[in-house]
Coordinates of N, CA and C in Angstrom, one line a residue:
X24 N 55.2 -85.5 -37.8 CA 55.6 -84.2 -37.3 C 54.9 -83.1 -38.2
X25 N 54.7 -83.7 -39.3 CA 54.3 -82.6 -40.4 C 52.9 -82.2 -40.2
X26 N 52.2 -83.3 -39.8 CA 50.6 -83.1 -39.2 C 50.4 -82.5 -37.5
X27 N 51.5 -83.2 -37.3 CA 51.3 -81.9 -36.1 C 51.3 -80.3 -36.5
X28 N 52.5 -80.6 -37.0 CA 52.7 -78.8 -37.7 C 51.7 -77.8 -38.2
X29 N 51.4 -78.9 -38.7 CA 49.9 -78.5 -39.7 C 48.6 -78.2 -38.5
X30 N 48.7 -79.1 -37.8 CA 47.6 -78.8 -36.7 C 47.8 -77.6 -35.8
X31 N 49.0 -77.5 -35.7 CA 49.3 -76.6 -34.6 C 49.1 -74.8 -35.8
X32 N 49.2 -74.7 -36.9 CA 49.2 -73.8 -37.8 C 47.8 -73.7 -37.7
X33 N 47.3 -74.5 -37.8 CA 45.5 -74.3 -38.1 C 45.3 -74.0 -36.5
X34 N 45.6 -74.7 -35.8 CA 44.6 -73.6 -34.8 C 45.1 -72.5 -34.4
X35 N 46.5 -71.6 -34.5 CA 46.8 -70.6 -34.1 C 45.8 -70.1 -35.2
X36 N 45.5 -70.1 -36.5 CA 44.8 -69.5 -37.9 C 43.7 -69.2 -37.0
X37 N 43.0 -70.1 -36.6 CA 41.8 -70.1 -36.2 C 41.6 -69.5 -34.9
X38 N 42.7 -69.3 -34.0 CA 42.7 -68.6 -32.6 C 42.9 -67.2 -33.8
X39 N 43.9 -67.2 -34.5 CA 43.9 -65.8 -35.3 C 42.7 -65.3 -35.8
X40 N 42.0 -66.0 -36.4 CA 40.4 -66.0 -36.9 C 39.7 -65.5 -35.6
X41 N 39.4 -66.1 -34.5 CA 38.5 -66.3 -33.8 C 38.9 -64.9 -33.0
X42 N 40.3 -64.4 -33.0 CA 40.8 -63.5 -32.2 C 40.5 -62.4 -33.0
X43 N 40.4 -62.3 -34.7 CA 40.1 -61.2 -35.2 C 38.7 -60.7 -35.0
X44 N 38.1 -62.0 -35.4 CA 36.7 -61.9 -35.1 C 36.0 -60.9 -33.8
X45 N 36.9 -61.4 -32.8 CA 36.8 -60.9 -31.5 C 36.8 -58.7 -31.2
X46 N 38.2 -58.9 -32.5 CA 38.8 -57.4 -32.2 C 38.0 -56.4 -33.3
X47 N 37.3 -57.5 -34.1 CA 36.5 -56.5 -35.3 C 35.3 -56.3 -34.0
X48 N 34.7 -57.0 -33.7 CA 33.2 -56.6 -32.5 C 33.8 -55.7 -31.8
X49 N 34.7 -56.3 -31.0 CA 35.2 -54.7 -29.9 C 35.2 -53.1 -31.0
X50 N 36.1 -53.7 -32.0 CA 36.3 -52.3 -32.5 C 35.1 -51.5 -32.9
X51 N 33.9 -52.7 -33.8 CA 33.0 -51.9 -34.0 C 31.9 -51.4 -32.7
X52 N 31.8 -52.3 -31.4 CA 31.2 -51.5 -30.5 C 32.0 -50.3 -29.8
X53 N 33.5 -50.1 -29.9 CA 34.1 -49.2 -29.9 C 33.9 -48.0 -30.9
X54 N 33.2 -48.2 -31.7 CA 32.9 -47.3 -33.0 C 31.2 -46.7 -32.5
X55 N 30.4 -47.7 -32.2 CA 29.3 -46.8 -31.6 C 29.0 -46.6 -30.6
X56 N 30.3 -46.7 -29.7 CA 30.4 -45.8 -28.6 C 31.3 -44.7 -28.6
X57 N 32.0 -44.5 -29.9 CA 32.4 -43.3 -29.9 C 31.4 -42.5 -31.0
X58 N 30.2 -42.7 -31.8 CA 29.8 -42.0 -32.5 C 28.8 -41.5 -31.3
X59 N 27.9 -42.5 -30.0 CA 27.1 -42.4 -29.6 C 27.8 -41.1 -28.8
X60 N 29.1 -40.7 -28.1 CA 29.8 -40.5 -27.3 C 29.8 -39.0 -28.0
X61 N 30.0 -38.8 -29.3 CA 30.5 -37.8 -29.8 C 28.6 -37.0 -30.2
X62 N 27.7 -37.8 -30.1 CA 26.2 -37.5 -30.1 C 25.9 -36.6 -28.9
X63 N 26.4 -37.1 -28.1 CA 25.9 -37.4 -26.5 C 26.9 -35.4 -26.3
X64 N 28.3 -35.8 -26.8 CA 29.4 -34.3 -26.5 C 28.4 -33.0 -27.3
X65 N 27.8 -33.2 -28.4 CA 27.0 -32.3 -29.3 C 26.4 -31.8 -28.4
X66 N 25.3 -32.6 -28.0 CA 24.0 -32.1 -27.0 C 25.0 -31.4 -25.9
X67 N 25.5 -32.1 -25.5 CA 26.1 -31.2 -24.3 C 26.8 -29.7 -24.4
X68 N 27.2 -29.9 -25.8 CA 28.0 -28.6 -25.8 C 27.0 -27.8 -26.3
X69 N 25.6 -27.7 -26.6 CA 24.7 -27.1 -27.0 C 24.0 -26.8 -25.6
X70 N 23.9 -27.7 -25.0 CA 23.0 -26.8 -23.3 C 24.2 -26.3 -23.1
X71 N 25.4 -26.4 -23.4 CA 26.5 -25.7 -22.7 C 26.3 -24.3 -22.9
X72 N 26.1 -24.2 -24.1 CA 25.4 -22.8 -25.1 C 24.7 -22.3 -24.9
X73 N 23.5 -22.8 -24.6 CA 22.3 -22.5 -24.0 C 22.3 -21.6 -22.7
X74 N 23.1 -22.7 -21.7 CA 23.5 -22.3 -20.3 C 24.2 -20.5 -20.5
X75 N 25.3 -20.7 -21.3 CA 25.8 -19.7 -21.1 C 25.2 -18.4 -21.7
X76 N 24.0 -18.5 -22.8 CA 23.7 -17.1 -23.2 C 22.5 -17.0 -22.2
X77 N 22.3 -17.6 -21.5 CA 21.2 -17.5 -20.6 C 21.8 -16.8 -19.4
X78 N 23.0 -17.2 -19.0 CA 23.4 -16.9 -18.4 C 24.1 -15.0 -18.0
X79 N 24.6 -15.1 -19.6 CA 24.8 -13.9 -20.6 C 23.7 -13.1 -20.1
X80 N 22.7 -13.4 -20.3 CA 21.8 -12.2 -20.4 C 20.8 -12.4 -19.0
X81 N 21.2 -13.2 -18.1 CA 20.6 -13.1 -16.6 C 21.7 -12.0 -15.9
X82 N 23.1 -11.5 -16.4 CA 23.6 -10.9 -15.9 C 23.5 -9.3 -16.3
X83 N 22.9 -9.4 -17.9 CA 22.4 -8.4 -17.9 C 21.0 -7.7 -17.7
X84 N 20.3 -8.7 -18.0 CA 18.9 -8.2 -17.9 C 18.5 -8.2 -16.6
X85 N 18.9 -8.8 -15.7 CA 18.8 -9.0 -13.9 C 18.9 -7.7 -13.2
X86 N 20.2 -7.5 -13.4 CA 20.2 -5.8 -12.6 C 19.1 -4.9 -13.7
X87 N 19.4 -5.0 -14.9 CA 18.2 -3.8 -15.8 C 16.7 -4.0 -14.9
X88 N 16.2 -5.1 -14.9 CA 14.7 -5.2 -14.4 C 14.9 -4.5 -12.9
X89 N 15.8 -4.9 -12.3 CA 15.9 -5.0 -10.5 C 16.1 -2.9 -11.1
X90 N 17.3 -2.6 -11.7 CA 16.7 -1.2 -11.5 C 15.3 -0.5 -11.7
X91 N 15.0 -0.9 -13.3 CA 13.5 -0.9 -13.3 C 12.8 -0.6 -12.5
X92 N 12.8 -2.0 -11.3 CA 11.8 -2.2 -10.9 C 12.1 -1.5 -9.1
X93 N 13.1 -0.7 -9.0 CA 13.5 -0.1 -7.8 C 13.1 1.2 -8.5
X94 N 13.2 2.0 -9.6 CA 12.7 3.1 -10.4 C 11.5 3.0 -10.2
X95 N 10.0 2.0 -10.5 CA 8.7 2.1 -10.5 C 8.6 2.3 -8.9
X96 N 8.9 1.4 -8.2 CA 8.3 1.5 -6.7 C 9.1 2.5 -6.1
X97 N 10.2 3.6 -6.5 CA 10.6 4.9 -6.2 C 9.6 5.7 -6.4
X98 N 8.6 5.7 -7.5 CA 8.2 6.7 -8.0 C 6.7 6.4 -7.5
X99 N 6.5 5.0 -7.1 CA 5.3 5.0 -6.7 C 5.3 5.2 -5.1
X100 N 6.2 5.2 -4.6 CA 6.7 5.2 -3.2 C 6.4 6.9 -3.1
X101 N 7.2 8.0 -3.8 CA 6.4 9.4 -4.0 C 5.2 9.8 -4.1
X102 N 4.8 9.1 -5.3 CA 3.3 8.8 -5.5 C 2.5 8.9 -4.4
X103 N 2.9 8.0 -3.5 CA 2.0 7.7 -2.1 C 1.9 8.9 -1.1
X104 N 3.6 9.3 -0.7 CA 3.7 10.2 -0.2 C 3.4 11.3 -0.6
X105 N 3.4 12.2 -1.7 CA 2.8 13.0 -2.3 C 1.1 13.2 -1.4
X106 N 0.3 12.0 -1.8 CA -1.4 11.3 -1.6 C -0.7 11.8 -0.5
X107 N -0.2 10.8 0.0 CA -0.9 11.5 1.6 C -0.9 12.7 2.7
X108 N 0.5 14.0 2.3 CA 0.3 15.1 2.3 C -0.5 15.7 1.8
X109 N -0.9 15.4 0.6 CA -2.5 16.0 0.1 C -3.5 16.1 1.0
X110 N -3.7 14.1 1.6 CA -4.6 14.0 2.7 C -4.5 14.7 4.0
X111 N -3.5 14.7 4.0 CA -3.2 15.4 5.8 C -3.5 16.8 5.9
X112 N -3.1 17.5 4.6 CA -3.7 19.2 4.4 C -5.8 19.1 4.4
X113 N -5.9 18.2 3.3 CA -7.3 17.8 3.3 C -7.9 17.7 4.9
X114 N -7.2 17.0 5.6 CA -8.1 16.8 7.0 C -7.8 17.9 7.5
X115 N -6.4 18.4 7.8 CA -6.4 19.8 8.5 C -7.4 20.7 8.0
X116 N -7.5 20.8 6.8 CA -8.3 21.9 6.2 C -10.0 21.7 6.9
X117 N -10.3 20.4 6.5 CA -11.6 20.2 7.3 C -12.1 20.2 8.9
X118 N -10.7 19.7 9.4 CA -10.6 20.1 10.9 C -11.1 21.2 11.6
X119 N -10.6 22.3 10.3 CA -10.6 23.4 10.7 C -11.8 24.0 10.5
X120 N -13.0 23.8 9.1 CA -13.9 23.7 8.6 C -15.0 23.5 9.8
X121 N -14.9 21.9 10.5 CA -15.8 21.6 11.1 C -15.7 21.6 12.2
X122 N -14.5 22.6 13.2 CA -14.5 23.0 14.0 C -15.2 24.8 14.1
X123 N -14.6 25.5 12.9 CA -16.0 26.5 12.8 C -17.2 26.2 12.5
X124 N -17.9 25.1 11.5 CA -19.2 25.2 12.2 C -19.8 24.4 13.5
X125 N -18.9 24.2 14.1 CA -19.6 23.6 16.0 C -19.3 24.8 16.2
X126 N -17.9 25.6 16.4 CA -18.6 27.2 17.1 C -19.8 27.8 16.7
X127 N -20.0 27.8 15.5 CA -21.1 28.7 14.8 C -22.8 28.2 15.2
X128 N -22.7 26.6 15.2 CA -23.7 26.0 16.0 C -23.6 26.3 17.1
X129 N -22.7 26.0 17.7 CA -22.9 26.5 20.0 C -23.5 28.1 19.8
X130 N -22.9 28.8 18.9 CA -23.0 30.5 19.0 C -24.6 30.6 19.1
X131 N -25.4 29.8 17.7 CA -26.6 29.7 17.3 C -27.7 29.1 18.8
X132 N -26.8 28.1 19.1 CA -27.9 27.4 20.1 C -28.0 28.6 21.1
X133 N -27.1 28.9 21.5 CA -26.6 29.6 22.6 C -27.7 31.1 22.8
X134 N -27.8 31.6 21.2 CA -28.8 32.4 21.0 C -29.9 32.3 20.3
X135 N -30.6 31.2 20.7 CA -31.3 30.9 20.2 C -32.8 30.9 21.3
X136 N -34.1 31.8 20.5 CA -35.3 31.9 21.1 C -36.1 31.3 20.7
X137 N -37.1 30.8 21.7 CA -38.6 30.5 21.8 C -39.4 31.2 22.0
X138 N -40.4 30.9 21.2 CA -41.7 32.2 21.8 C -43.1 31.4 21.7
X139 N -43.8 30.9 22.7 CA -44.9 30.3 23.0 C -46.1 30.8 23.4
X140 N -47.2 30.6 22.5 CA -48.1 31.6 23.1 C -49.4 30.9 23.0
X141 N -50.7 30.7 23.4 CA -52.2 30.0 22.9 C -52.6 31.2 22.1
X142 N -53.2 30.1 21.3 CA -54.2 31.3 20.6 C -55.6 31.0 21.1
X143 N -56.2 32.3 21.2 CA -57.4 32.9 21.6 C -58.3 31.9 20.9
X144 N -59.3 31.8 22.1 CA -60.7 30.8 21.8 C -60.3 29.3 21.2
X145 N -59.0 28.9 21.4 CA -59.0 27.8 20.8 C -57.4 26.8 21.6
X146 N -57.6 25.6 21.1 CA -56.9 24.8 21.8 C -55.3 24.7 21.2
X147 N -55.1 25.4 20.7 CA -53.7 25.9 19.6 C -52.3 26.5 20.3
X148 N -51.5 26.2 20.4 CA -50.5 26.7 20.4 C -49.6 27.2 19.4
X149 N -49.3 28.5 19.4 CA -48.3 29.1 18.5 C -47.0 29.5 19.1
X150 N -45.8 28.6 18.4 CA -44.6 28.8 18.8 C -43.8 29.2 17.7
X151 N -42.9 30.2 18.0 CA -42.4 31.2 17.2 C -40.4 31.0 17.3
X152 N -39.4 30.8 16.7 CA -37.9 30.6 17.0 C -37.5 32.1 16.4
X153 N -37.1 32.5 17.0 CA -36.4 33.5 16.8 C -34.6 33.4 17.2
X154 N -33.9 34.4 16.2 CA -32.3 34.2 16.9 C -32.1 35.6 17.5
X155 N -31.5 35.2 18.4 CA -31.4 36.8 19.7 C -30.0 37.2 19.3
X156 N -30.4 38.6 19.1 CA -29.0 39.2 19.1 C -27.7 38.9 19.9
X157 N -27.0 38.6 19.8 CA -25.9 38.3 20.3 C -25.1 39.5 21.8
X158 N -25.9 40.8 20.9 CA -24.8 42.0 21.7 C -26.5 42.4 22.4
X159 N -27.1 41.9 22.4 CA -28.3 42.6 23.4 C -29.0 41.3 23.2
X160 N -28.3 40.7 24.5 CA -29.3 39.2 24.7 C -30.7 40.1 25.5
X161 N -30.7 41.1 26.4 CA -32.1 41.0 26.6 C -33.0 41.5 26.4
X162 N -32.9 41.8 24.8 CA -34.4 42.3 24.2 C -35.1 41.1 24.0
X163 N -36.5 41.5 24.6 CA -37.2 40.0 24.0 C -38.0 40.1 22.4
X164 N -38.0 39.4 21.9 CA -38.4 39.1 21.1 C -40.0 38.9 20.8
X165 N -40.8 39.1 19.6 CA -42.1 38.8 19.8 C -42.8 38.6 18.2

């Protein structure tokens, strides 16, 4: 009975052994899964940080540019318009320019003489422009 006893002590020892054995592994891979775990929480709570001052300053800096940038193309948007009333007086003005000299051309054509003559003893023609008075078209000219 006493070797049984003894047998039966020794292997619970050794289930006790083989069971500690067991709970030291678990514990220690429990150990570098919580160091790896608590590695892993760092990084995270650092993009977390990251995220949020990025975030921080997309809320500020986003409307600043966006006004910015509705301030430049306001002013270049004037800019334009400004130009192109400039242009529009510019063409009127010339409209008006190159509408008096076609009157002033028609006026000229309109009075405008020839004077065609041979000259003596020879095979020559002498032609002469003259501009005719306007208020006594019918003096001739010579």
């Amino acid at each position: 009975k006493e070797d049984k006893f003894k047998k039966e002590i020794n292997n619970l020892n050794e289930l006790i052994t083989s069971s500690q054995e067991k709970l030291t592994d678990l514990t220690n891979t429990y150990m570098i899964q919580q160091r790896d775990n608590t590695q892993s929480e760092t990084k995270i709570n650092e993009i977390n940080f990251e995220i949020n001052k990025l975030n921080n300053r997309k809320t500020t800096i986003l409307p600043n540019k966006l006004n910015e940038m509705e301030r430049t193309n306001n002013l270049k948007l004037q800019y334009l318009h400004d130009k192109k009333l400039k242009l529009k007086k510019l063409i009127l003005k010339n409209e008006i320019r190159i509408k008096t000299l076609l009157s002033q051309c028609k006026m000229y054509e309109t009075y405008f003489g020839i004077n065609c003559c041979v000259v003596e003893n020879t095979q020559n023609l002498k032609i002469s422009f003259k501009q005719i008075d306007k208020y006594n078209p019918e003096n001739i000219y010579f």
